Short mmCIF file of C-alpha atoms in Angstrom, two decimals:
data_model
loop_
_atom_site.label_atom_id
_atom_site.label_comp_id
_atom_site.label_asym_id
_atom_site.label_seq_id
_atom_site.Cartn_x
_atom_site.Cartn_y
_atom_site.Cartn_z
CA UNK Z 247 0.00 0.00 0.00
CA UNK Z 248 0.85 3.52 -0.51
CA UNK Z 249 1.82 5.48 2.22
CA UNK Z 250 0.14 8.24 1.61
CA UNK Z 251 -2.23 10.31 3.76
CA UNK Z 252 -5.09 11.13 0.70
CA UNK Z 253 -4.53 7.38 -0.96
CA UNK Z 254 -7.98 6.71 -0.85
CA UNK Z 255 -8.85 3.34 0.30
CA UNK Z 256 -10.87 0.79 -1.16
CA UNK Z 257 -13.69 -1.82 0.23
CA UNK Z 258 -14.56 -4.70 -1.84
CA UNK Z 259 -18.31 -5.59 -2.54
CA UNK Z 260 -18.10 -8.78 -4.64
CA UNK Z 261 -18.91 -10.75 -1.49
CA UNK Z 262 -22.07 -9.01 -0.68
CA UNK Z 263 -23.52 -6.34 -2.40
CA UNK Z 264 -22.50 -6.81 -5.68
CA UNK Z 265 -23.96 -10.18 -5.86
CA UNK Z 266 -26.88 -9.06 -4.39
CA UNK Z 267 -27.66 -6.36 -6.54
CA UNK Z 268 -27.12 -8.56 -10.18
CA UNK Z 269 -27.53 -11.90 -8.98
CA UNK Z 270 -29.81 -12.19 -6.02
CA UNK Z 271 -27.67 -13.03 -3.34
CA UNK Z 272 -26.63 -16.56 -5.05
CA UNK Z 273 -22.85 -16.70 -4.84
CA UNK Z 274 -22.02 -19.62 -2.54
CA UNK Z 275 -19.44 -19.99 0.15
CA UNK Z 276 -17.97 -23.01 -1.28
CA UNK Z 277 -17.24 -19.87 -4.59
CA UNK Z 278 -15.79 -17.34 -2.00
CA UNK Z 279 -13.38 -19.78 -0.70
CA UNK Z 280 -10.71 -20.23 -3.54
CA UNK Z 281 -10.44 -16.89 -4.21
CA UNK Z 282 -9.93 -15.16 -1.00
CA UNK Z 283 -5.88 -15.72 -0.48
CA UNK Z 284 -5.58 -13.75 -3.79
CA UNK Z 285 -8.13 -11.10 -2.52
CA UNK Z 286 -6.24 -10.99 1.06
CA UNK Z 287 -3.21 -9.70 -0.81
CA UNK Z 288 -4.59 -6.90 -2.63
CA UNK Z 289 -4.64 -4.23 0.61
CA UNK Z 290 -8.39 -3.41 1.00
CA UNK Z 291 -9.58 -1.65 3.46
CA UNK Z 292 -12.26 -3.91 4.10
CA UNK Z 293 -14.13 -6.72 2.28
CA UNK Z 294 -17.88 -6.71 2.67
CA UNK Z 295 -19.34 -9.83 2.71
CA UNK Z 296 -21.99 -10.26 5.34
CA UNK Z 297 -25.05 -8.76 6.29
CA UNK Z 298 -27.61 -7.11 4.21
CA UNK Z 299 -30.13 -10.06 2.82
CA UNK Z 300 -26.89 -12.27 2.57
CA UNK Z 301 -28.36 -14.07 5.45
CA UNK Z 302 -31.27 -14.66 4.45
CA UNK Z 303 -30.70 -16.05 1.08
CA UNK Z 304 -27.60 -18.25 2.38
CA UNK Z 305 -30.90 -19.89 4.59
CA UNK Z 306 -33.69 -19.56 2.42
CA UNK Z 307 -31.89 -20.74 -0.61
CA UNK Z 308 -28.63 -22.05 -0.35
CA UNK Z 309 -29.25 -24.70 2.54
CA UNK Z 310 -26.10 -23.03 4.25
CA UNK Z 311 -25.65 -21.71 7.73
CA UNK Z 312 -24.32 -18.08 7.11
CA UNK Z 313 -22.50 -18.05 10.80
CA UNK Z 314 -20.37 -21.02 9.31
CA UNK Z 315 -19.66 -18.57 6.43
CA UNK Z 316 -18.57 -16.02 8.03
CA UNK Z 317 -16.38 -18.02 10.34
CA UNK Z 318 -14.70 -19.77 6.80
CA UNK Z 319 -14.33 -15.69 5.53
CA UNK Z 320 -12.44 -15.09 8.96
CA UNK Z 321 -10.19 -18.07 8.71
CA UNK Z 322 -9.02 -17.24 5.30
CA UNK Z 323 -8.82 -13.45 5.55
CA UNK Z 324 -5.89 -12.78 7.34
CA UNK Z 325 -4.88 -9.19 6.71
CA UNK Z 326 -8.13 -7.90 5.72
CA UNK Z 327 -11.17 -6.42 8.02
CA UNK Z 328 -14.68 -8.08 7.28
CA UNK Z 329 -17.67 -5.57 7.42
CA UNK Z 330 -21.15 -6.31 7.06
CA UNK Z 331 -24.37 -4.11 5.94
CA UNK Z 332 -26.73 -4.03 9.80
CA UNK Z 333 -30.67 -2.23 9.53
CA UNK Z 334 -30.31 -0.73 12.69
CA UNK Z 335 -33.18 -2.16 15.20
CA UNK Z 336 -34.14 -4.39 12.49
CA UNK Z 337 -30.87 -6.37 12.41
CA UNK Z 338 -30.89 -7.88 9.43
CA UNK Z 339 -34.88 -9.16 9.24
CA UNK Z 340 -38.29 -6.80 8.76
CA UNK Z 341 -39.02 -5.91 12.08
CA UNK Z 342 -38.22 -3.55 14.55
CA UNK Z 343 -36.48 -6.37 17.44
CA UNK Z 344 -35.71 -5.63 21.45
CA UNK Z 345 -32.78 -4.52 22.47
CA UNK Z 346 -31.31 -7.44 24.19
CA UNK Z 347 -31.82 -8.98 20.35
CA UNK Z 348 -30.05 -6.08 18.89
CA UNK Z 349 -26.96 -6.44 21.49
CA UNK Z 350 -26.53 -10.53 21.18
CA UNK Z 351 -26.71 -10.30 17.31
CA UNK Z 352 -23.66 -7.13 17.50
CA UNK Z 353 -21.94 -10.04 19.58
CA UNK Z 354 -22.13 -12.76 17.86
CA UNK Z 355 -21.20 -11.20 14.78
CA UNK Z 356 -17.90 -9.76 16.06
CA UNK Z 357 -17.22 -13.26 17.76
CA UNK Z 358 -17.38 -14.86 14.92
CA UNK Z 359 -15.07 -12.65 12.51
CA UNK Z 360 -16.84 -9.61 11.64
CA UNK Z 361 -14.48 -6.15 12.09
CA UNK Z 362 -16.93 -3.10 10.74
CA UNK Z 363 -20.56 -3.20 11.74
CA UNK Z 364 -22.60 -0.58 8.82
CA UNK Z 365 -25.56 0.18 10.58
CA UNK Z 366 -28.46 2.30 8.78
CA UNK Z 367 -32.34 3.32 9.28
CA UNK Z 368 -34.60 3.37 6.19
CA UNK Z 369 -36.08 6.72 7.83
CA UNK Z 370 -32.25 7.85 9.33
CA UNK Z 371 -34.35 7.81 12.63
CA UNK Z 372 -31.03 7.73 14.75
CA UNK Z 373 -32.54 6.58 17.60
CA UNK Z 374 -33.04 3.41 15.81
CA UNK Z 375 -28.87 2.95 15.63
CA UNK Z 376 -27.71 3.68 18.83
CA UNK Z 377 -28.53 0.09 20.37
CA UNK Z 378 -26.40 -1.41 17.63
CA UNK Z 379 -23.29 1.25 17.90
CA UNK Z 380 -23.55 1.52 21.68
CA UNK Z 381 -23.33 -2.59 21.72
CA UNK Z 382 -20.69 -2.85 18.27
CA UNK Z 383 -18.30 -0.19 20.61
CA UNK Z 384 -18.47 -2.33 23.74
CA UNK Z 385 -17.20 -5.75 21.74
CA UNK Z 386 -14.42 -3.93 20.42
CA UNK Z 387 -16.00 -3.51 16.99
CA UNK Z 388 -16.12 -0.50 14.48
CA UNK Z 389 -19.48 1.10 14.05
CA UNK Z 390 -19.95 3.04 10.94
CA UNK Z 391 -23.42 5.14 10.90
CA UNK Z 392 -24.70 4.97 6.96
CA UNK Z 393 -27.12 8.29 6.03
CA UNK Z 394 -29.81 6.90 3.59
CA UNK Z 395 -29.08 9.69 0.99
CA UNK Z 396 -32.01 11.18 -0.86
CA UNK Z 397 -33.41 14.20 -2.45
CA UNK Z 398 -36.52 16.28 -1.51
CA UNK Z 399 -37.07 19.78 0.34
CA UNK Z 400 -35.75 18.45 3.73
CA UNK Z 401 -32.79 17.26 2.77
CA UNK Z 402 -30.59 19.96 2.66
CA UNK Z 403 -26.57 20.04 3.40
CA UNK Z 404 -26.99 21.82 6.78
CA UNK Z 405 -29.50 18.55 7.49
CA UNK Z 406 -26.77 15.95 6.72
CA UNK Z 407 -24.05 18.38 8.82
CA UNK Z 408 -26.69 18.20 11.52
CA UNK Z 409 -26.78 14.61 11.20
CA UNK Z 410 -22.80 13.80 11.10
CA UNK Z 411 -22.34 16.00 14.15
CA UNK Z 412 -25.26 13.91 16.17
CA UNK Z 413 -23.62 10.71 14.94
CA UNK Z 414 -20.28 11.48 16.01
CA UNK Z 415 -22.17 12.48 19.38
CA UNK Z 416 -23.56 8.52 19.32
CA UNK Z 417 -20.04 7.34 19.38
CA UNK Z 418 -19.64 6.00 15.92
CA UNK Z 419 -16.30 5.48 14.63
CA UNK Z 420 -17.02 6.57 10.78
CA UNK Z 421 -19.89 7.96 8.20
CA UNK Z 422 -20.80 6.34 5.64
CA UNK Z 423 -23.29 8.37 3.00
CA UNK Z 424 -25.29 4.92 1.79
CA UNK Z 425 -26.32 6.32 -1.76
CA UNK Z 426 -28.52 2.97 -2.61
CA UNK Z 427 -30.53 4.37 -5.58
CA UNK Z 428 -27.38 6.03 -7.74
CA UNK Z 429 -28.78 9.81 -6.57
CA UNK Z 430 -25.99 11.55 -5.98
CA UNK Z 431 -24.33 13.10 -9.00
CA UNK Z 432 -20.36 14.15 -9.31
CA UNK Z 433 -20.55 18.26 -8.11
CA UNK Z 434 -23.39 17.36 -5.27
CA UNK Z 435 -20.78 14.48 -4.13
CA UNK Z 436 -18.07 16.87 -3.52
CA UNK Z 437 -20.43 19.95 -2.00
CA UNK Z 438 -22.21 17.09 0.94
CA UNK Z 439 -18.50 15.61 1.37
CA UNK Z 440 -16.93 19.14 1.92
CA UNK Z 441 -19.54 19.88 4.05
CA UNK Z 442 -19.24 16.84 6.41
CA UNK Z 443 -15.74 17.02 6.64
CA UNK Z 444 -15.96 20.55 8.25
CA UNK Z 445 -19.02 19.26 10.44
CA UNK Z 446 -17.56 15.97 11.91
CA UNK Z 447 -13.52 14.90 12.32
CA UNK Z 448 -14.67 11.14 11.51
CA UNK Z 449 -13.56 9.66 8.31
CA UNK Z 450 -16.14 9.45 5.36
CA UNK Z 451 -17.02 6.17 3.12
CA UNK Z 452 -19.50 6.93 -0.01
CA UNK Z 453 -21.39 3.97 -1.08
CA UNK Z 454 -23.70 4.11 -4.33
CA UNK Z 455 -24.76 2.34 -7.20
CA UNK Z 456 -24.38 2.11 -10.72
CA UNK Z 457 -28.09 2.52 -11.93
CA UNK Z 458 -28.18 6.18 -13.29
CA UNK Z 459 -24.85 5.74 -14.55
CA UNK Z 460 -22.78 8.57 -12.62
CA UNK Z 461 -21.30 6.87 -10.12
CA UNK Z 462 -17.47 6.35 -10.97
CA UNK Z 463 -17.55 10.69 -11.74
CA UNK Z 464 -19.07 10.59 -8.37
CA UNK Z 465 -16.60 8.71 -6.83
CA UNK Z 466 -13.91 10.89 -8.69
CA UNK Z 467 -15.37 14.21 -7.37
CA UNK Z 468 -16.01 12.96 -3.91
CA UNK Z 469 -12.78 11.42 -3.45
CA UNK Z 470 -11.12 14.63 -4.97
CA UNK Z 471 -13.05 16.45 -1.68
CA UNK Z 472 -11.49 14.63 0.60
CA UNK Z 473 -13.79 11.32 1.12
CA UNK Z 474 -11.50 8.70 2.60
CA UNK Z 475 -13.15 5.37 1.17
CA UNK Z 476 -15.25 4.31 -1.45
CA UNK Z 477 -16.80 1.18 -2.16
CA UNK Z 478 -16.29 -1.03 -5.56
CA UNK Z 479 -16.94 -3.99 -6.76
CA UNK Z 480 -14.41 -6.42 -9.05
CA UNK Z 481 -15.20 -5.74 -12.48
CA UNK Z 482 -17.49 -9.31 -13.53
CA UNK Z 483 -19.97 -8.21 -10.99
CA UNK Z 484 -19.99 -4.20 -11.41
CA UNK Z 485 -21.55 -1.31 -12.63
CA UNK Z 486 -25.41 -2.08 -13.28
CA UNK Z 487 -27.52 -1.93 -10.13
CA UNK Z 488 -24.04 -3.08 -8.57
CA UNK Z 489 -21.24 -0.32 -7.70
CA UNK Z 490 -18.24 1.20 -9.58
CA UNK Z 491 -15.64 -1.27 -10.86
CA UNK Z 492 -12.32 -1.47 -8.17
CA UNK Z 493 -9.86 -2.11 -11.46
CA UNK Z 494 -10.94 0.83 -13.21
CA UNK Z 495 -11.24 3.09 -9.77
CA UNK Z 496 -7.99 1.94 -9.03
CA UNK Z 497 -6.74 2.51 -12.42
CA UNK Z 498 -8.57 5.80 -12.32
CA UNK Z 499 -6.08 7.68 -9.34
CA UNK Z 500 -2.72 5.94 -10.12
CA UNK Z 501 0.11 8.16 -10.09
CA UNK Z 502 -1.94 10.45 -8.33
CA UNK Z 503 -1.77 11.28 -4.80
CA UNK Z 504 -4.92 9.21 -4.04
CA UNK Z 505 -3.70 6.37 -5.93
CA UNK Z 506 -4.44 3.02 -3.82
CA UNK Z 507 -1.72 1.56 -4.29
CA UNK Z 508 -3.27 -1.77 -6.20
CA UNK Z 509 -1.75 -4.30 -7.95
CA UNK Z 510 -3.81 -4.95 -11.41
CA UNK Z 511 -2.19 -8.17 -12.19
CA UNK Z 512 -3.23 -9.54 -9.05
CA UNK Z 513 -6.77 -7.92 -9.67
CA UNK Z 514 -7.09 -9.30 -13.08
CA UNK Z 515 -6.29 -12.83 -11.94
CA UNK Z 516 -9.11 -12.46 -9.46
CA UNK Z 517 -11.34 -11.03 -11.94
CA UNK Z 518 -10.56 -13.87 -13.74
CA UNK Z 519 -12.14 -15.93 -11.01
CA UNK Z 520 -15.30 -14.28 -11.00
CA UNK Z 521 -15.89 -14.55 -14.80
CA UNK Z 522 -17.13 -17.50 -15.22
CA UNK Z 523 -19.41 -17.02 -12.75
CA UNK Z 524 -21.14 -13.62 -14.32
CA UNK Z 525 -21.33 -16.18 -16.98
CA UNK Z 526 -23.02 -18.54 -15.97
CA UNK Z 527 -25.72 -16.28 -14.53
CA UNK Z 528 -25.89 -14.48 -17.60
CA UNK Z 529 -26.93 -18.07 -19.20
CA UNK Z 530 -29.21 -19.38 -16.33
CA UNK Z 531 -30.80 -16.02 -16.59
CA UNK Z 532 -29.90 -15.80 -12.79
CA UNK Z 533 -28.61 -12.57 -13.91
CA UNK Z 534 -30.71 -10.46 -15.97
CA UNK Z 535 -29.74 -7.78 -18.84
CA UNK Z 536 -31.89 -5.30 -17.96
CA UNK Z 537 -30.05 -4.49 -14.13
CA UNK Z 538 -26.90 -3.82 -16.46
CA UNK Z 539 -28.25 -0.64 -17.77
CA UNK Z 540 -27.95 2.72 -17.19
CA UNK Z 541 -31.62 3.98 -15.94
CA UNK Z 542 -32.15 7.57 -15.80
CA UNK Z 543 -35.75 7.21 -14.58
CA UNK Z 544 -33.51 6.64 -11.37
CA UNK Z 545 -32.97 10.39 -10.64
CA UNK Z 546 -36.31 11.41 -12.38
CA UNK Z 547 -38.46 9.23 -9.55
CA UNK Z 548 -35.73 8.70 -6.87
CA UNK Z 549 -36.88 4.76 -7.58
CA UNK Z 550 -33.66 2.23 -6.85
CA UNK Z 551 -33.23 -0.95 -9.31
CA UNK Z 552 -34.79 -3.14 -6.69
CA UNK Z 553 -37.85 -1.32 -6.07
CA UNK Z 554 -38.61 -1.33 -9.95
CA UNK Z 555 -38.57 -4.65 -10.55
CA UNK Z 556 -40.65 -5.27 -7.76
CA UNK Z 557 -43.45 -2.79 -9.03
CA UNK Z 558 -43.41 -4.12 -12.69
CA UNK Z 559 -43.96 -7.64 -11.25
CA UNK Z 560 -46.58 -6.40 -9.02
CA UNK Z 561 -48.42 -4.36 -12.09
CA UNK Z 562 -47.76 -8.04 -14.72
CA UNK Z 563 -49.57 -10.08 -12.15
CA UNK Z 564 -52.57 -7.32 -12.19
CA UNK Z 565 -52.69 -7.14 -15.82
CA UNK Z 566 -51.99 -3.36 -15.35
CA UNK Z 567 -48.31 -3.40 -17.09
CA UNK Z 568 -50.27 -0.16 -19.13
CA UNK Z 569 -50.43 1.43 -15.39
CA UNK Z 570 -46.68 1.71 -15.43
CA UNK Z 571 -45.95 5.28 -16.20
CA UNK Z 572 -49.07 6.53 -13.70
CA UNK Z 573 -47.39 4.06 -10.83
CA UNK Z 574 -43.98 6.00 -11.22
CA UNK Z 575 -45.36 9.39 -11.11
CA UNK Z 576 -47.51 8.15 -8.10
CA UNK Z 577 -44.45 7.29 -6.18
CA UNK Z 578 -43.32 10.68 -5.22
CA UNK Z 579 -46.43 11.37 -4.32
CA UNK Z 580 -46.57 8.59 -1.88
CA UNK Z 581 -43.74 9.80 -0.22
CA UNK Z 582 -44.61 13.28 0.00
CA UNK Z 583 -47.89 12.07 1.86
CA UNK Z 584 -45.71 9.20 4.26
CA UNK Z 585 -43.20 12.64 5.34
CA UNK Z 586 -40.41 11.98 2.32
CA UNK Z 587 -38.28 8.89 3.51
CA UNK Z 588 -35.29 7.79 1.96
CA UNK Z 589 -36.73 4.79 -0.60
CA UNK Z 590 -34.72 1.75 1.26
CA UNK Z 591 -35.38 -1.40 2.44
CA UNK Z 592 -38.05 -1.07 3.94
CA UNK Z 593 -39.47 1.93 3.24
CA UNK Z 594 -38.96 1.83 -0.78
CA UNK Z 595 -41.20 -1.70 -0.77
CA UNK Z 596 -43.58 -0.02 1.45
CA UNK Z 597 -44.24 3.14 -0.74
CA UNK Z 598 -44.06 1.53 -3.86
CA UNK Z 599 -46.72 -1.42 -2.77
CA UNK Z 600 -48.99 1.74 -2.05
CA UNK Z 601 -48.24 3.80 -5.27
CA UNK Z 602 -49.62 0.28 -7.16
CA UNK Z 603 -52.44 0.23 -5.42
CA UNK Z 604 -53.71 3.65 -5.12
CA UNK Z 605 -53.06 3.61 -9.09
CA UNK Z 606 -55.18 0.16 -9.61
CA UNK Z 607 -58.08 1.23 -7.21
CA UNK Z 608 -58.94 4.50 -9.39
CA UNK Z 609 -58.82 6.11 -5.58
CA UNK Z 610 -56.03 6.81 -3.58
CA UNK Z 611 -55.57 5.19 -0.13
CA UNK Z 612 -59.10 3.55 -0.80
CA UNK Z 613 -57.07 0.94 0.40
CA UNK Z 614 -53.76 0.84 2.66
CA UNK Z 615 -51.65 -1.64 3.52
CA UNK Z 616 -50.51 -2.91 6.81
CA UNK Z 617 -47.03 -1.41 6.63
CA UNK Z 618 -48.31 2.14 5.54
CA UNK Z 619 -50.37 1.65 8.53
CA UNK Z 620 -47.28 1.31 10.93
CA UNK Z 621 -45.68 3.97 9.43
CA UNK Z 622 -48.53 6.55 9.88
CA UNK Z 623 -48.16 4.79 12.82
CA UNK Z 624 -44.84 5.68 13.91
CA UNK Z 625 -43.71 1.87 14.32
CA UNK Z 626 -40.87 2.21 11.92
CA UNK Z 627 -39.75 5.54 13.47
CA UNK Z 628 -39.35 9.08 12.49
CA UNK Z 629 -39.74 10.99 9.93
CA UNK Z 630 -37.97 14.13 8.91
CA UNK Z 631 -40.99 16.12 7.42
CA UNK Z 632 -44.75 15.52 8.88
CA UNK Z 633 -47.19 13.13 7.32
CA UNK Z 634 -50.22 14.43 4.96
CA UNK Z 635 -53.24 15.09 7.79
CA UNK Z 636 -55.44 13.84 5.20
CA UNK Z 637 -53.98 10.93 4.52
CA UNK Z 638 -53.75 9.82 8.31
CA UNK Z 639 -57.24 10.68 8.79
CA UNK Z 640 -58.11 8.30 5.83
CA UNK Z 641 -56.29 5.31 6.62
CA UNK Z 642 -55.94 5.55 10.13
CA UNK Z 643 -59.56 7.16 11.10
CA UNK Z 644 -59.48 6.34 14.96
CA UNK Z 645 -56.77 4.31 15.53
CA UNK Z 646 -54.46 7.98 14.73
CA UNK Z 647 -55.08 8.32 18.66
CA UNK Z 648 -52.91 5.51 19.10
CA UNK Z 649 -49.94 6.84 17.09
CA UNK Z 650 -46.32 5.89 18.93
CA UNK Z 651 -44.00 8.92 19.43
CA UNK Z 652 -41.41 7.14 21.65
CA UNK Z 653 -38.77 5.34 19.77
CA UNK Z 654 -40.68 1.80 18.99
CA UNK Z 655 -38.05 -0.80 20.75
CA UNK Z 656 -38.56 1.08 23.93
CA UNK Z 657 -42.37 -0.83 23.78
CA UNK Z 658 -40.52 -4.29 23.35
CA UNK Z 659 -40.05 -6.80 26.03
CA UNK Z 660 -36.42 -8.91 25.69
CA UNK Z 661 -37.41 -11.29 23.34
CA UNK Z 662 -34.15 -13.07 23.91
CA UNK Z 663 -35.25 -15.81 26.61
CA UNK Z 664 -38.82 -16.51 24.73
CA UNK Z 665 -36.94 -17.54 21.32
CA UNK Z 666 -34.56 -19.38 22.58
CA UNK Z 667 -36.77 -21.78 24.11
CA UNK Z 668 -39.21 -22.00 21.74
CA UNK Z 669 -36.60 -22.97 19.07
CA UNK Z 670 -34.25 -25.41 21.45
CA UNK Z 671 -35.09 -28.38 19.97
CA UNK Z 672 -33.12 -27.06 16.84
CA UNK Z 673 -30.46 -25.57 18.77
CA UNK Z 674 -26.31 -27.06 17.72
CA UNK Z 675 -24.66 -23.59 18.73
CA UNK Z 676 -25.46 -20.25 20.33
CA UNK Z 677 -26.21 -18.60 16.87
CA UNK Z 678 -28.66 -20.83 15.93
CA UNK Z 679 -31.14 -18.94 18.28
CA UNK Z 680 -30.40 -15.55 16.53
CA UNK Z 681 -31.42 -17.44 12.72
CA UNK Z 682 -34.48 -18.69 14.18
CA UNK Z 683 -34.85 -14.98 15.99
CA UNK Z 684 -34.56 -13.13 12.51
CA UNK Z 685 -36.52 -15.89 9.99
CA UNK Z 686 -37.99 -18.71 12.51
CA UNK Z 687 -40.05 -20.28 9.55
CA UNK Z 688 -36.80 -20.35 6.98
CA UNK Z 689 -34.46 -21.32 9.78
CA UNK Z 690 -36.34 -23.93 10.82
CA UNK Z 691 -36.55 -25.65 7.45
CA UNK Z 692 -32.85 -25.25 7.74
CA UNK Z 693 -32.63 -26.98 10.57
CA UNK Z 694 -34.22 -29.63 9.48
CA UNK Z 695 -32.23 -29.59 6.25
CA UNK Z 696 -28.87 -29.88 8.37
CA UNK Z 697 -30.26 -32.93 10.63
CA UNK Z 698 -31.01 -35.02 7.84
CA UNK Z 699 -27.42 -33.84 6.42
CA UNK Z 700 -26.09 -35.04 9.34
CA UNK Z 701 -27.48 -38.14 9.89
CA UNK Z 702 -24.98 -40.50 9.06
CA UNK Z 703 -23.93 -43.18 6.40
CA UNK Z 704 -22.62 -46.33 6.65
CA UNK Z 705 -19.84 -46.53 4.40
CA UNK Z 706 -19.44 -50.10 3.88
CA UNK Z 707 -23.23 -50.59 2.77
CA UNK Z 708 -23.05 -47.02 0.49
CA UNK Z 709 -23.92 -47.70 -3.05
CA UNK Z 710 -21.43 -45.48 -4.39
CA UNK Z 711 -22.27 -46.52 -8.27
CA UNK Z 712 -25.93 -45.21 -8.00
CA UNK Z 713 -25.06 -42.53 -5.50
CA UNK Z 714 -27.88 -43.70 -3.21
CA UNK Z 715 -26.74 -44.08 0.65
CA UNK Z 716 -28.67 -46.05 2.96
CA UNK Z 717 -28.52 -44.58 6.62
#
């Protein structure tokens, strides 16, 4: 590595977000593995490769125990620090959990190998982070606070220097400015990062995406600023819905002060590694075409990849694929009316859902869903401008009385002691009790899924030739 001050420095995405943004979360462990001495070499400043809907899909869909993933990562990563994506009180599920949740998922995951915690609120409702960075900073860990970036009348610069001074208050170690939908474009990059950096002393990661096609100039302009880190991916699974490529980034500030210091025969031998795989998905249709675009309608509706696809599957199952043009115009809307959230898991699924439906009905809010509900509810947390009156009165009528202005957790019992023994039948280690916690119907079938794995054979009787193996 460079020793240099303003070398910016690099964290790798292929493990996590890249694949989950253009290939569904698919890549297996039993990929990750041969390829990680090479990546180990290449001076990162971290890999990400946990967290975020990782652990779900390594459940729901691989049949594979994502705590045993993480502990293979840590075993073969010996200079590098593992992060992981964390949604604040939600952990890494849909709900809002109790603290003492919250504290024994922060601990297990540093236990087991994880060095940077990225913790985040779809409504950048602080109050929703400090559990996690209060319990990350007593195990030792890092705790990096992610701002949902967005657009809209609120969201001003002296609002995000507000914010960076509040989380330094917290105790976080770093800022990250989480740009999931590809809004932030090259000059606004360098104004918010100039402005942070005279708000807060703590360093500053910028994370964004692909989709409108502006993120390596944003990179360039932020970095230029003064942003310490940015986040890329290696080049088979980049660009897209997925981030900047780390060859061309790198490539991008050699010779320059911020040059990284990388190695691009080493990178091209691991993007080497990952090509086949991009290829494969391509063919299985795993991966589709379309993600690998450049979509402006990104910064026209402030709608991420993600949330798009969802919406045009939701309109082909109505027969209402005509409806598509009204649905997108409805979405700001929407969020004008729920007080302007950031669109991110789960907020963006949320105000999307109700965009569809308040199209299809002919009326709007004729009918709501549950989760609009809880969030004219206050169950998911703050918002930073007021909801539409009319709106509440609509879909809430008398139940408004009953709106929550406390931060939600605060209402929650430990939950700790009640999950554990309903799941103990199940139970092999600790962290079992936090898979059933987050997804108890998806960790269950895994559980079941591992007995029968490891129920075992009788070599001698094995009918290797057929492959059949009688217990």
């Amino acid at each position: 590595m460079a020793e240099n001050k303003k070398s910016v420095k690099i964290t790798e995405t292929v493990l996590r977000d890249a694949h989950q943004s253009l290939i569904a979360t698919r890549m297996t462990t039993e990929q990750m593995l041969p390829i990680i001495d090479k990546m180990d070499q290449v001076g990162y400043h971290a890999v990400e490769c946990w967290g975020g809907a990782t652990f779900d899909a390594s459940l729901r869909f691989l049949k594979e125990d994502p705590w045993d993933r993480l502990r293979k990562l840590k075993a073969g990563f010996k200079n590098t620090k593992l992060q992981m994506l964390f949604r604040g009180q939600n952990i890494l599920g849909y709900r809002p959990y109790a603290d003492d949740v919250v504290e024994y998922f922060v601990q297990k995951s540093i236990a087991n190998g994880i060095d940077i915690i990225r913790i985040f609120d779809c409504l950048n409702d602080l109050r929703n982070l400090q559990t996690a960075v209060t319990a990350t900073n007593k195990e030792k860990g890092h705790a990096q606070v992610a701002l949902s970036y967005t657009l809209g009348d609120a969201y001003t610069l002296e609002y995000w220097t507000e914010m960076a001074k509040k989380i330094e208050e917290m105790g976080a170690n770093s800022i990250c400015i989480k740009d999931m939908a590809g809004l932030l474009t090259p000059y606004k990059a360098e104004e918010l990062v100039k402005s942070l950096k005279s708000a807060t002393s703590l360093p500053i990661e910028l994370h964004t995406h692909y989709t409108s096609g502006v993120a390596s100039m944003t990179y360039m302009k932020a970095v230029e600023a003064g942003c310490d880190i940015i986040d890329t991916a290696m080049s088979p699974f980049a660009l897209g819905t997925s981030q900047p490529a780390t060859e061309v980034m790198a490539e991008a500030f050699k010779g320059t002060e911020m040059d990284p210091g990388f190695d691009q025969m080493l990178l091209k031998e691991i993007a080497d590694y990952f090509r086949p795989m991009r290829e494969e998905a391509l063919k299985s249709g795993l991966m589709n075409p379309k993600v690998l675009g450049v979509d402006i309608q990104t910064l026209l509706y402030q709608v991420p990849g993600g949330m798009l696809s969802n919406m045009v599957s939701q309109l082909k199952e109505q027969n209402a694929e005509d409806k598509y043009m009204e649905v997108l115009e409805e979405i700001p809307r929407v969020r004008k009316d729920l007080g302007e959230p950031p669109l991110v898991t789960p907020s963006s699924q949320i105000v999307g859902t109700q965009a569809v439906f308040n199209v299809l009905m002919g009326e709007r809010y004729k009918v709501a869903t549950k989760e609009t509900k809880d969030v004219l509810l206050g169950k998911y947390g703050q918002t930073v401008k007021p909801f539409n009156p009319e709106v509440i009165d609509k879909v809430l009528g008398e139940d408004k009385k009953n709106a929550i202005t406390c931060r939600y957790a605060d209402l929650l019992e430990p939950e700790l002691h009640k999950i554990e023994e309903e799941m103990k039948q199940w139970k092999q280690q600790d962290e079992d009790v936090l898979s059933y916690a987050l997804f108890p119907q998806v960790a269950t079938e895994f559980f079941k899924y591992r007995e029968a794995q490891q129920t075992k054979v009788d070599a001698t009787v094995a009918d290797t030739k057929n492959g059949a193996y009688p217990v």
